[in-house]
Amino acid sequence: MFSRTENLAPPQTAQPDSHDDATATSAKFQQVPAAARYSNQPLTPSTWGRALQGIGGGSLETLSEIILRDITTPAERPVALSILSFIWAGGFAFGPLIGASFAQQATWRWIAWINLPLPGNSHLSGPNIRLA
């Protein structure tokens, strides 16, 4: 039912480049608290850093779906959203397994530091990529 109703009101005014500021802000919410969180020893800054990082991660997930809806036609949208969902499912399935292996074989901080290069690379290369 959802796949039928989401196509009833496609975005009319959105442009592929209109989400650049929101995407950059979300990425910064994901990266900056991560760096602060993993360098601090006390638990309270770590907890606040994780909360801010969760806001950034949740907004990046939502923005990726919004951008996909903006750049695809209603006919292409189910395939594109299926591919995106498959990627998210892979992360949800393998992330805890990789995290558990890091937690048992190394310290918990390695779980955190492994997450910094990927968003950092996307943040550096993101402004140079144009969709249209």
mmCIF file of N, CA and C in Angstrom, residues 10-119:
data_model
loop_
_atom_site.group_PDB
_atom_site.id
_atom_site.type_symbol
_atom_site.label_atom_id
_atom_site.label_comp_id
_atom_site.label_asym_id
_atom_site.label_seq_id
_atom_site.Cartn_x
_atom_site.Cartn_y
_atom_site.Cartn_z
ATOM 1 N N PRO A 10 4.266 13.323 -6.020
ATOM 2 C CA PRO A 10 5.714 13.456 -6.214
ATOM 3 C C PRO A 10 6.146 14.899 -5.992
ATOM 4 N N PRO A 11 7.375 15.121 -5.583
ATOM 5 C CA PRO A 11 7.837 16.490 -5.368
ATOM 6 C C PRO A 11 7.834 17.279 -6.673
ATOM 7 N N GLN A 12 7.284 18.468 -6.618
ATOM 8 C CA GLN A 12 7.146 19.283 -7.819
ATOM 9 C C GLN A 12 8.236 20.345 -7.949
ATOM 10 N N THR A 13 8.733 20.854 -6.839
ATOM 11 C CA THR A 13 9.651 21.990 -6.900
ATOM 12 C C THR A 13 11.079 21.638 -6.529
ATOM 13 N N ALA A 14 11.338 20.411 -6.158
ATOM 14 C CA ALA A 14 12.676 20.053 -5.695
ATOM 15 C C ALA A 14 13.651 19.953 -6.863
ATOM 16 N N GLN A 15 14.845 20.389 -6.618
ATOM 17 C CA GLN A 15 15.936 20.277 -7.575
ATOM 18 C C GLN A 15 16.991 19.354 -6.974
ATOM 19 N N PRO A 16 17.760 18.645 -7.795
ATOM 20 C CA PRO A 16 18.772 17.747 -7.236
ATOM 21 C C PRO A 16 19.782 18.444 -6.336
ATOM 22 N N ASP A 17 20.110 19.703 -6.603
ATOM 23 C CA ASP A 17 21.090 20.411 -5.786
ATOM 24 C C ASP A 17 20.476 21.128 -4.595
ATOM 25 N N SER A 18 19.162 21.044 -4.404
ATOM 26 C CA SER A 18 18.517 21.812 -3.346
ATOM 27 C C SER A 18 18.754 21.228 -1.964
ATOM 28 N N HIS A 19 19.302 20.032 -1.866
ATOM 29 C CA HIS A 19 19.504 19.395 -0.569
ATOM 30 C C HIS A 19 20.956 19.437 -0.122
ATOM 31 N N ASP A 20 21.797 20.207 -0.809
ATOM 32 C CA ASP A 20 23.219 20.234 -0.481
ATOM 33 C C ASP A 20 23.470 20.711 0.944
ATOM 34 N N ASP A 21 22.808 21.798 1.359
ATOM 35 C CA ASP A 21 23.029 22.327 2.699
ATOM 36 C C ASP A 21 22.553 21.355 3.765
ATOM 37 N N ALA A 22 21.392 20.758 3.549
ATOM 38 C CA ALA A 22 20.868 19.806 4.531
ATOM 39 C C ALA A 22 21.752 18.574 4.619
ATOM 40 N N THR A 23 22.252 18.116 3.499
ATOM 41 C CA THR A 23 23.130 16.949 3.501
ATOM 42 C C THR A 23 24.444 17.263 4.205
ATOM 43 N N ALA A 24 25.016 18.419 3.930
ATOM 44 C CA ALA A 24 26.270 18.798 4.584
ATOM 45 C C ALA A 24 26.078 18.957 6.087
ATOM 46 N N THR A 25 24.967 19.558 6.504
ATOM 47 C CA THR A 25 24.690 19.713 7.929
ATOM 48 C C THR A 25 24.517 18.359 8.597
ATOM 49 N N SER A 26 23.799 17.459 7.954
ATOM 50 C CA SER A 26 23.607 16.127 8.519
ATOM 51 C C SER A 26 24.925 15.378 8.624
ATOM 52 N N ALA A 27 25.762 15.515 7.611
ATOM 53 C CA ALA A 27 27.063 14.845 7.650
ATOM 54 C C ALA A 27 27.924 15.395 8.779
ATOM 55 N N LYS A 28 27.853 16.710 9.004
ATOM 56 C CA LYS A 28 28.622 17.294 10.102
ATOM 57 C C LYS A 28 28.085 16.831 11.449
ATOM 58 N N PHE A 29 26.753 16.684 11.567
ATOM 59 C CA PHE A 29 26.180 16.143 12.796
ATOM 60 C C PHE A 29 26.638 14.706 13.013
ATOM 61 N N GLN A 30 26.954 14.014 11.954
ATOM 62 C CA GLN A 30 27.425 12.633 12.059
ATOM 63 C C GLN A 30 28.908 12.585 12.417
ATOM 64 N N GLN A 31 29.725 13.473 11.859
ATOM 65 C CA GLN A 31 31.176 13.367 11.981
ATOM 66 C C GLN A 31 31.757 14.099 13.179
ATOM 67 N N VAL A 32 31.359 15.342 13.402
ATOM 68 C CA VAL A 32 31.967 16.147 14.459
ATOM 69 C C VAL A 32 31.726 15.544 15.838
ATOM 70 N N PRO A 33 30.483 15.152 16.186
ATOM 71 C CA PRO A 33 30.316 14.506 17.491
ATOM 72 C C PRO A 33 31.064 13.184 17.593
ATOM 73 N N ALA A 34 31.245 12.501 16.472
ATOM 74 C CA ALA A 34 31.979 11.233 16.507
ATOM 75 C C ALA A 34 33.424 11.477 16.919
ATOM 76 N N ALA A 35 34.051 12.475 16.340
ATOM 77 C CA ALA A 35 35.440 12.772 16.691
ATOM 78 C C ALA A 35 35.549 13.206 18.149
ATOM 79 N N ALA A 36 34.620 14.032 18.603
ATOM 80 C CA ALA A 36 34.643 14.469 19.998
ATOM 81 C C ALA A 36 34.337 13.315 20.941
ATOM 82 N N ARG A 37 33.421 12.492 20.539
ATOM 83 C CA ARG A 37 32.997 11.385 21.397
ATOM 84 C C ARG A 37 34.123 10.390 21.617
ATOM 85 N N TYR A 38 34.856 10.082 20.583
ATOM 86 C CA TYR A 38 35.843 9.023 20.684
ATOM 87 C C TYR A 38 37.157 9.495 21.275
ATOM 88 N N SER A 39 37.332 10.790 21.420
ATOM 89 C CA SER A 39 38.551 11.284 22.040
ATOM 90 C C SER A 39 38.372 11.528 23.534
ATOM 91 N N ASN A 40 37.148 11.557 24.018
ATOM 92 C CA ASN A 40 36.884 11.818 25.432
ATOM 93 C C ASN A 40 36.798 10.526 26.222
ATOM 94 N N GLN A 41 37.293 10.572 27.438
ATOM 95 C CA GLN A 41 37.207 9.421 28.324
ATOM 96 C C GLN A 41 35.925 9.398 29.151
ATOM 97 N N PRO A 42 35.434 10.528 29.674
ATOM 98 C CA PRO A 42 34.239 10.466 30.530
ATOM 99 C C PRO A 42 33.013 9.981 29.765
ATOM 100 N N LEU A 43 32.087 9.419 30.494
ATOM 101 C CA LEU A 43 30.911 8.833 29.865
ATOM 102 C C LEU A 43 29.910 9.892 29.412
ATOM 103 N N THR A 44 29.768 10.990 30.132
ATOM 104 C CA THR A 44 28.762 11.989 29.774
ATOM 105 C C THR A 44 29.019 12.622 28.402
ATOM 106 N N PRO A 45 30.225 13.109 28.096
ATOM 107 C CA PRO A 45 30.442 13.627 26.730
ATOM 108 C C PRO A 45 30.263 12.549 25.670
ATOM 109 N N SER A 46 30.621 11.333 26.014
ATOM 110 C CA SER A 46 30.449 10.238 25.071
ATOM 111 C C SER A 46 28.975 10.006 24.771
ATOM 112 N N THR A 47 28.141 10.094 25.792
ATOM 113 C CA THR A 47 26.703 9.900 25.602
ATOM 114 C C THR A 47 26.110 11.019 24.762
ATOM 115 N N TRP A 48 26.494 12.258 25.033
ATOM 116 C CA TRP A 48 25.988 13.379 24.240
ATOM 117 C C TRP A 48 26.492 13.310 22.802
ATOM 118 N N GLY A 49 27.731 12.902 22.633
ATOM 119 C CA GLY A 49 28.259 12.746 21.281
ATOM 120 C C GLY A 49 27.509 11.690 20.503
ATOM 121 N N ARG A 50 27.160 10.615 21.171
ATOM 122 C CA ARG A 50 26.404 9.549 20.502
ATOM 123 C C ARG A 50 25.003 10.022 20.149
ATOM 124 N N ALA A 51 24.392 10.818 21.012
ATOM 125 C CA ALA A 51 23.052 11.340 20.720
ATOM 126 C C ALA A 51 23.081 12.252 19.493
ATOM 127 N N LEU A 52 24.054 13.152 19.431
ATOM 128 C CA LEU A 52 24.164 14.032 18.263
ATOM 129 C C LEU A 52 24.508 13.243 17.007
ATOM 130 N N GLN A 53 25.312 12.206 17.162
ATOM 131 C CA GLN A 53 25.653 11.376 16.017
ATOM 132 C C GLN A 53 24.419 10.631 15.515
ATOM 133 N N GLY A 54 23.551 10.238 16.407
ATOM 134 C CA GLY A 54 22.305 9.581 16.004
ATOM 135 C C GLY A 54 21.394 10.511 15.225
ATOM 136 N N ILE A 55 21.362 11.784 15.610
ATOM 137 C CA ILE A 55 20.575 12.764 14.856
ATOM 138 C C ILE A 55 21.121 12.883 13.435
ATOM 139 N N GLY A 56 22.432 12.959 13.315
ATOM 140 C CA GLY A 56 23.039 13.048 11.986
ATOM 141 C C GLY A 56 22.789 11.811 11.149
ATOM 142 N N GLY A 57 22.904 10.638 11.760
ATOM 143 C CA GLY A 57 22.675 9.397 11.026
ATOM 144 C C GLY A 57 21.238 9.239 10.577
ATOM 145 N N GLY A 58 20.302 9.594 11.450
ATOM 146 C CA GLY A 58 18.887 9.503 11.079
ATOM 147 C C GLY A 58 18.520 10.467 9.974
ATOM 148 N N SER A 59 19.091 11.659 10.015
ATOM 149 C CA SER A 59 18.771 12.622 8.963
ATOM 150 C C SER A 59 19.434 12.238 7.641
ATOM 151 N N LEU A 60 20.602 11.610 7.683
ATOM 152 C CA LEU A 60 21.225 11.153 6.435
ATOM 153 C C LEU A 60 20.413 10.043 5.788
ATOM 154 N N GLU A 61 19.847 9.170 6.609
ATOM 155 C CA GLU A 61 19.009 8.102 6.060
ATOM 156 C C GLU A 61 17.776 8.684 5.377
ATOM 157 N N THR A 62 17.143 9.636 6.021
ATOM 158 C CA THR A 62 15.960 10.264 5.444
ATOM 159 C C THR A 62 16.312 11.060 4.190
ATOM 160 N N LEU A 63 17.401 11.816 4.247
ATOM 161 C CA LEU A 63 17.802 12.616 3.088
ATOM 162 C C LEU A 63 18.159 11.754 1.882
ATOM 163 N N SER A 64 18.738 10.587 2.111
ATOM 164 C CA SER A 64 19.062 9.729 0.969
ATOM 165 C C SER A 64 17.794 9.281 0.250
ATOM 166 N N GLU A 65 16.730 9.012 1.000
ATOM 167 C CA GLU A 65 15.462 8.650 0.361
ATOM 168 C C GLU A 65 14.825 9.846 -0.340
ATOM 169 N N ILE A 66 14.920 11.009 0.264
ATOM 170 C CA ILE A 66 14.356 12.210 -0.354
ATOM 171 C C ILE A 66 15.070 12.517 -1.669
ATOM 172 N N ILE A 67 16.388 12.446 -1.658
ATOM 173 C CA ILE A 67 17.146 12.731 -2.876
ATOM 174 C C ILE A 67 16.841 11.702 -3.953
ATOM 175 N N LEU A 68 16.713 10.437 -3.567
ATOM 176 C CA LEU A 68 16.350 9.411 -4.549
ATOM 177 C C LEU A 68 14.987 9.686 -5.161
ATOM 178 N N ARG A 69 14.052 10.141 -4.354
ATOM 179 C CA ARG A 69 12.725 10.460 -4.884
ATOM 180 C C ARG A 69 12.770 11.669 -5.810
ATOM 181 N N ASP A 70 13.688 12.581 -5.547
ATOM 182 C CA ASP A 70 13.795 13.770 -6.393
ATOM 183 C C ASP A 70 14.434 13.478 -7.743
ATOM 184 N N ILE A 71 15.357 12.544 -7.798
ATOM 185 C CA ILE A 71 16.109 12.338 -9.038
ATOM 186 C C ILE A 71 15.601 11.166 -9.863
ATOM 187 N N THR A 72 14.587 10.460 -9.392
ATOM 188 C CA THR A 72 14.043 9.337 -10.161
ATOM 189 C C THR A 72 12.605 9.626 -10.565
ATOM 190 N N THR A 73 12.187 8.992 -11.620
ATOM 191 C CA THR A 73 10.790 9.088 -12.041
ATOM 192 C C THR A 73 9.969 8.097 -11.223
ATOM 193 N N PRO A 74 8.648 8.264 -11.188
ATOM 194 C CA PRO A 74 7.833 7.297 -10.445
ATOM 195 C C PRO A 74 8.002 5.858 -10.932
ATOM 196 N N ALA A 75 8.335 5.670 -12.198
ATOM 197 C CA ALA A 75 8.545 4.308 -12.705
ATOM 198 C C ALA A 75 9.870 3.718 -12.217
ATOM 199 N N GLU A 76 10.903 4.553 -12.075
ATOM 200 C CA GLU A 76 12.213 4.081 -11.621
ATOM 201 C C GLU A 76 12.315 3.986 -10.107
ATOM 202 N N ARG A 77 11.446 4.680 -9.407
ATOM 203 C CA ARG A 77 11.560 4.823 -7.961
ATOM 204 C C ARG A 77 11.539 3.508 -7.187
ATOM 205 N N PRO A 78 10.676 2.543 -7.501
ATOM 206 C CA PRO A 78 10.698 1.299 -6.714
ATOM 207 C C PRO A 78 12.030 0.558 -6.793
ATOM 208 N N VAL A 79 12.641 0.541 -7.972
ATOM 209 C CA VAL A 79 13.934 -0.141 -8.110
ATOM 210 C C VAL A 79 15.009 0.605 -7.316
ATOM 211 N N ALA A 80 15.029 1.923 -7.424
ATOM 212 C CA ALA A 80 16.037 2.713 -6.716
ATOM 213 C C ALA A 80 15.874 2.581 -5.204
ATOM 214 N N LEU A 81 14.643 2.652 -4.713
ATOM 215 C CA LEU A 81 14.419 2.504 -3.276
ATOM 216 C C LEU A 81 14.716 1.086 -2.806
ATOM 217 N N SER A 82 14.508 0.096 -3.662
ATOM 218 C CA SER A 82 14.854 -1.285 -3.303
ATOM 219 C C SER A 82 16.361 -1.442 -3.153
ATOM 220 N N ILE A 83 17.109 -0.839 -4.064
ATOM 221 C CA ILE A 83 18.572 -0.904 -3.965
ATOM 222 C C ILE A 83 19.048 -0.201 -2.699
ATOM 223 N N LEU A 84 18.488 0.972 -2.420
ATOM 224 C CA LEU A 84 18.854 1.696 -1.209
ATOM 225 C C LEU A 84 18.494 0.889 0.037
ATOM 226 N N SER A 85 17.331 0.277 0.045
ATOM 227 C CA SER A 85 16.919 -0.541 1.190
ATOM 228 C C SER A 85 17.830 -1.749 1.363
ATOM 229 N N PHE A 86 18.276 -2.323 0.261
ATOM 230 C CA PHE A 86 19.202 -3.454 0.321
ATOM 231 C C PHE A 86 20.526 -3.028 0.958
ATOM 232 N N ILE A 87 20.992 -1.833 0.621
ATOM 233 C CA ILE A 87 22.234 -1.320 1.203
ATOM 234 C C ILE A 87 22.065 -1.095 2.701
ATOM 235 N N TRP A 88 20.945 -0.474 3.099
ATOM 236 C CA TRP A 88 20.689 -0.257 4.524
ATOM 237 C C TRP A 88 20.553 -1.581 5.264
ATOM 238 N N ALA A 89 19.908 -2.566 4.652
ATOM 239 C CA ALA A 89 19.751 -3.874 5.289
ATOM 240 C C ALA A 89 21.108 -4.544 5.489
ATOM 241 N N GLY A 90 21.998 -4.403 4.518
ATOM 242 C CA GLY A 90 23.341 -4.953 4.674
ATOM 243 C C GLY A 90 24.081 -4.326 5.844
ATOM 244 N N GLY A 91 23.926 -3.022 5.998
ATOM 245 C CA GLY A 91 24.547 -2.342 7.130
ATOM 246 C C GLY A 91 23.968 -2.786 8.460
ATOM 247 N N PHE A 92 22.652 -2.941 8.500
ATOM 248 C CA PHE A 92 22.012 -3.391 9.736
ATOM 249 C C PHE A 92 22.354 -4.843 10.050
ATOM 250 N N ALA A 93 22.575 -5.662 9.031
ATOM 251 C CA ALA A 93 22.882 -7.075 9.257
ATOM 252 C C ALA A 93 24.347 -7.289 9.639
ATOM 253 N N PHE A 94 25.257 -6.635 8.921
ATOM 254 C CA PHE A 94 26.679 -6.896 9.140
ATOM 255 C C PHE A 94 27.329 -5.941 10.131
ATOM 256 N N GLY A 95 26.729 -4.780 10.373
ATOM 257 C CA GLY A 95 27.291 -3.825 11.323
ATOM 258 C C GLY A 95 27.462 -4.387 12.725
ATOM 259 N N PRO A 96 26.427 -5.003 13.303
ATOM 260 C CA PRO A 96 26.604 -5.580 14.641
ATOM 261 C C PRO A 96 27.633 -6.715 14.682
ATOM 262 N N LEU A 97 27.719 -7.490 13.625
ATOM 263 C CA LEU A 97 28.709 -8.573 13.603
ATOM 264 C C LEU A 97 30.132 -8.020 13.568
ATOM 265 N N ILE A 98 30.341 -7.012 12.740
ATOM 266 C CA ILE A 98 31.667 -6.389 12.668
ATOM 267 C C ILE A 98 31.977 -5.673 13.980
ATOM 268 N N GLY A 99 30.982 -4.976 14.531
ATOM 269 C CA GLY A 99 31.175 -4.295 15.809
ATOM 270 C C GLY A 99 31.486 -5.255 16.943
ATOM 271 N N ALA A 100 30.818 -6.399 16.969
ATOM 272 C CA ALA A 100 31.084 -7.391 18.015
ATOM 273 C C ALA A 100 32.486 -7.968 17.888
ATOM 274 N N SER A 101 32.927 -8.193 16.662
ATOM 275 C CA SER A 101 34.288 -8.720 16.495
ATOM 276 C C SER A 101 35.328 -7.688 16.916
ATOM 277 N N PHE A 102 35.078 -6.411 16.632
ATOM 278 C CA PHE A 102 35.983 -5.370 17.106
ATOM 279 C C PHE A 102 35.964 -5.294 18.623
ATOM 280 N N ALA A 103 34.796 -5.407 19.224
ATOM 281 C CA ALA A 103 34.691 -5.297 20.675
ATOM 282 C C ALA A 103 35.407 -6.447 21.376
ATOM 283 N N GLN A 104 35.400 -7.625 20.776
ATOM 284 C CA GLN A 104 36.059 -8.766 21.410
ATOM 285 C C GLN A 104 37.553 -8.812 21.122
ATOM 286 N N GLN A 105 37.973 -8.403 19.948
ATOM 287 C CA GLN A 105 39.377 -8.519 19.566
ATOM 288 C C GLN A 105 40.185 -7.249 19.850
ATOM 289 N N ALA A 106 39.523 -6.115 19.975
ATOM 290 C CA ALA A 106 40.203 -4.840 20.220
ATOM 291 C C ALA A 106 39.403 -4.079 21.278
ATOM 292 N N THR A 107 39.692 -2.807 21.436
ATOM 293 C CA THR A 107 38.911 -2.007 22.376
ATOM 294 C C THR A 107 37.704 -1.419 21.667
ATOM 295 N N TRP A 108 36.754 -0.923 22.445
ATOM 296 C CA TRP A 108 35.532 -0.381 21.860
ATOM 297 C C TRP A 108 35.804 0.879 21.057
ATOM 298 N N ARG A 109 36.902 1.561 21.313
ATOM 299 C CA ARG A 109 37.206 2.785 20.565
ATOM 300 C C ARG A 109 37.480 2.506 19.092
ATOM 301 N N TRP A 110 37.951 1.314 18.760
ATOM 302 C CA TRP A 110 38.184 0.979 17.356
ATOM 303 C C TRP A 110 36.881 0.921 16.583
ATOM 304 N N ILE A 111 35.798 0.577 17.258
ATOM 305 C CA ILE A 111 34.484 0.586 16.606
ATOM 306 C C ILE A 111 34.169 2.003 16.147
ATOM 307 N N ALA A 112 34.526 2.959 16.985
ATOM 308 C CA ALA A 112 34.245 4.347 16.675
ATOM 309 C C ALA A 112 35.170 4.874 15.588
ATOM 310 N N TRP A 113 36.450 4.623 15.716
ATOM 311 C CA TRP A 113 37.408 5.190 14.769
ATOM 312 C C TRP A 113 37.254 4.616 13.371
ATOM 313 N N ILE A 114 36.727 3.414 13.256
ATOM 314 C CA ILE A 114 36.542 2.824 11.929
ATOM 315 C C ILE A 114 35.455 3.571 11.147
ATOM 316 N N ASN A 115 34.577 4.274 11.869
ATOM 317 C CA ASN A 115 33.484 4.995 11.219
ATOM 318 C C ASN A 115 33.874 6.384 10.727
ATOM 319 N N LEU A 116 35.006 6.899 11.119
ATOM 320 C CA LEU A 116 35.373 8.262 10.721
ATOM 321 C C LEU A 116 35.884 8.407 9.286
ATOM 322 N N PRO A 117 36.682 7.504 8.737
ATOM 323 C CA PRO A 117 37.192 7.732 7.374
ATOM 324 C C PRO A 117 36.114 7.736 6.296
ATOM 325 N N LEU A 118 35.119 6.886 6.410
ATOM 326 C CA LEU A 118 34.101 6.820 5.354
ATOM 327 C C LEU A 118 33.287 8.105 5.248
ATOM 328 N N PRO A 119 32.715 8.618 6.337
ATOM 329 C CA PRO A 119 32.009 9.899 6.196
ATOM 330 C C PRO A 119 32.947 11.047 5.852
#
